[in-house]
Amino acid sequence: MAVEIPKDTWTGEVHAVTLGAIEADGGTRTKTVTVGGEKTLPFMHFEGETPNAPVVAVEIKDRRPDDWSPLLEEAWGSAMDDPAAWAKAAEEAGADLIQLSLSLTGSDGNPTTPQAAVDAVKAVLGATGLPLLVFGPGQADLDNELLVPVAEATKGERLVLGLCEDKNYRTIAATAMANDHLVIARTAMDVNLAKQLNILISDMGLPLERILMDPTTGALGYGIEYGYSVMERLRMAALQGDAMTQLPMIVTIGIETWKTKEGKVGDGVPEAWGDWKERAINWETLTAVTLIESAADIVVLRHPESVKRVKAAVTDLMTV
Amino acid sequence: MYIIGENIQFMSDKVKAALKERDARFFQKLAVSQVDAGAQALDINLGPRKKDGEEVFPWMVGLLEEVVDVSLSFDTTNIAGIEAGLKKVTKAQPIINSTSAEPERLEKVPLLAKQYNTRLIALTMGKSGIPIGADERVNIALEALIPRMLEIDYPMTDLIIDPLVLTVSGCQQYCPELIEAIRTLQVAWDPPIDISVGLSNVSNAVPNDRRALINNTYCVMLMAVGLQMMIADPLDKKLKEVVRTVEERDESTPAGRLYLKIHDRIAAMEEPSPEDVDMSDPEQVAIWKTVQILLDKVIYTDSYLQV
């Protein structure tokens, strides 16, 4: 007996957002990456089109970080001492995008200078042809102080600047507008706030095609279900035609999973937890794949093995 | 619409100060102004008053009964305080606000209501909180609240069920479900049990200048499924005007006509339709957008009227 599969009909769709610009379009990237454009919930291929597969960004830093896991140091080795070398290694590991996080301080302990930030960004742009996301250190004043010169020095590249938050979005959105870049709008796991920030940023004049939203998530075991629900609800609203939610979503999985006990601690944990490295990679991979199933368009990861596994899962999921 | 006046309310700084000073005149004025504006009962919400409840509640009853004749609603979790207040009541049948379906509350509070012949507001909230779904809330009424009243032989005509209004800013999914919960509760018992809600909860955490439109629109939507009693501000002229518009089916203004169309659609279990709305009239567009957020069709944000 033939079973008819019930289908939802959606009236809305997610904006397609293109990261990076090739030379002809005013940038220096050798390729661009387009995310979003979904006309249905994740991987419901029988129901509607998913024109762009979810992609993986690999997080690198402008200098060797002081607080990353030895497992990550083992994986990236001496490349961590040089952002250009790290970006190259990340590209070789399968990254679709590079996400460069600027540090709060240089290795000398002084605050990162605008010149140092620009140099790091330029070095990465020179080392890889992939589109680039640049995050400030996460303190409003310093973020603005660093991201504005970075945006100006890379005009036309369609970088993604992070992060716009409700208390600090004007400066970053304005410089993105002036220099042909994109922004990430991050809010704390709340659908109302997520939509509100999108409204505020687009009110400034930045087109929705240049905004990604980061609804924030927790790692597996640390609130992932809330992150999942928020993303699912935002995506359903988008597909139902709620214009201010129709943006692709990015989540920073790496930073969340590598600070969990399961990811971070090798000694003094129950034997049943098994091999540390395998467990840490599983934690990052499972968190990422779960949120991709929810609606993530870009996942930011740290370990090269996680990149490989997540990309393999996406390939399977995209197979019709 | 039977309005239980909500203005004797501990969250207000003036009430807090007057309570501290034991300013009887302040409370008498607040009571008279609400009753003059049409309140048929007065809610007394002074917080738990753990230390002085047994002194404060009788004091409040005494001073209020000097100036008004309406029912007094004891809105507190302090059972000893309620009982002390009830002993002092000499006028209208009082109300206890409230019990929930949590076992400990449901054990004690209905017995008190029966002993003192009071009405009782019962919340559709169990020990695991307030369910989102309409059916789950109705089930709490049918499987916990009503059976307990039958068990102690409490008169069903004195029971008031409150299926709980939650804010559109943060609990948006609850908003349409409450409408359906009220619709179902109307027919869940014969004769129908009275239903009351705290209307203004729907706009908690919403910026002040936007609360009235949300409260008023939701009121119309709840009246459509039979709401006849609510805890609200009887001095709120716009809210009362909306209630009057619906009750008298006053079609003399464009907004009034739209409210009635929304009311009738929801009463008929239809979705309100954009064709009911004159999109060139900003007032009607604002009402329409408010209906969309209250039905959870569009995600609420503080600037929902702007998009």
Tab-separated table of N, CA and C in Angstrom, chain B residues 33 81 91 122 129 148 156 162 171 178 204 268 295:
chain	number	residue	atom	x	y	z
B	33	SER	N	-12.678	54.381	44.994
B	33	SER	CA	-12.510	54.765	43.585
B	33	SER	C	-12.741	53.565	42.672
B	81	GLY	N	-3.158	34.117	57.627
B	81	GLY	CA	-3.557	35.502	57.376
B	81	GLY	C	-4.944	35.573	56.763
B	91	LYS	N	-19.645	41.621	55.622
B	91	LYS	CA	-20.491	42.034	54.488
B	91	LYS	C	-20.568	40.946	53.418
B	122	ALA	N	-9.311	28.874	41.757
B	122	ALA	CA	-8.414	27.721	41.667
B	122	ALA	C	-7.625	27.806	40.362
B	129	GLY	N	4.251	22.933	37.509
B	129	GLY	CA	4.122	24.240	36.871
B	129	GLY	C	2.880	24.381	36.018
B	148	ARG	N	-11.448	17.512	43.850
B	148	ARG	CA	-11.204	17.885	45.246
B	148	ARG	C	-12.416	18.641	45.823
B	156	MET	N	-20.141	24.009	43.713
B	156	MET	CA	-19.492	24.325	42.441
B	156	MET	C	-19.796	25.752	41.978
B	162	ASP	N	-9.144	29.746	37.352
B	162	ASP	CA	-8.266	30.708	36.673
B	162	ASP	C	-7.249	29.935	35.847
B	171	CYS	N	6.432	34.237	27.131
B	171	CYS	CA	5.615	33.020	27.206
B	171	CYS	C	4.560	33.052	26.095
B	178	LEU	N	-4.364	29.645	26.003
B	178	LEU	CA	-5.279	30.080	27.061
B	178	LEU	C	-6.675	30.322	26.480
B	204	ASN	N	2.932	41.717	30.927
B	204	ASN	CA	4.083	41.862	31.827
B	204	ASN	C	5.362	41.895	31.002
B	268	ALA	N	-16.397	31.839	16.606
B	268	ALA	CA	-16.792	30.805	15.637
B	268	ALA	C	-15.661	29.822	15.347
B	295	LEU	N	-1.896	35.426	18.923
B	295	LEU	CA	-2.171	34.079	18.405
B	295	LEU	C	-0.866	33.338	18.102
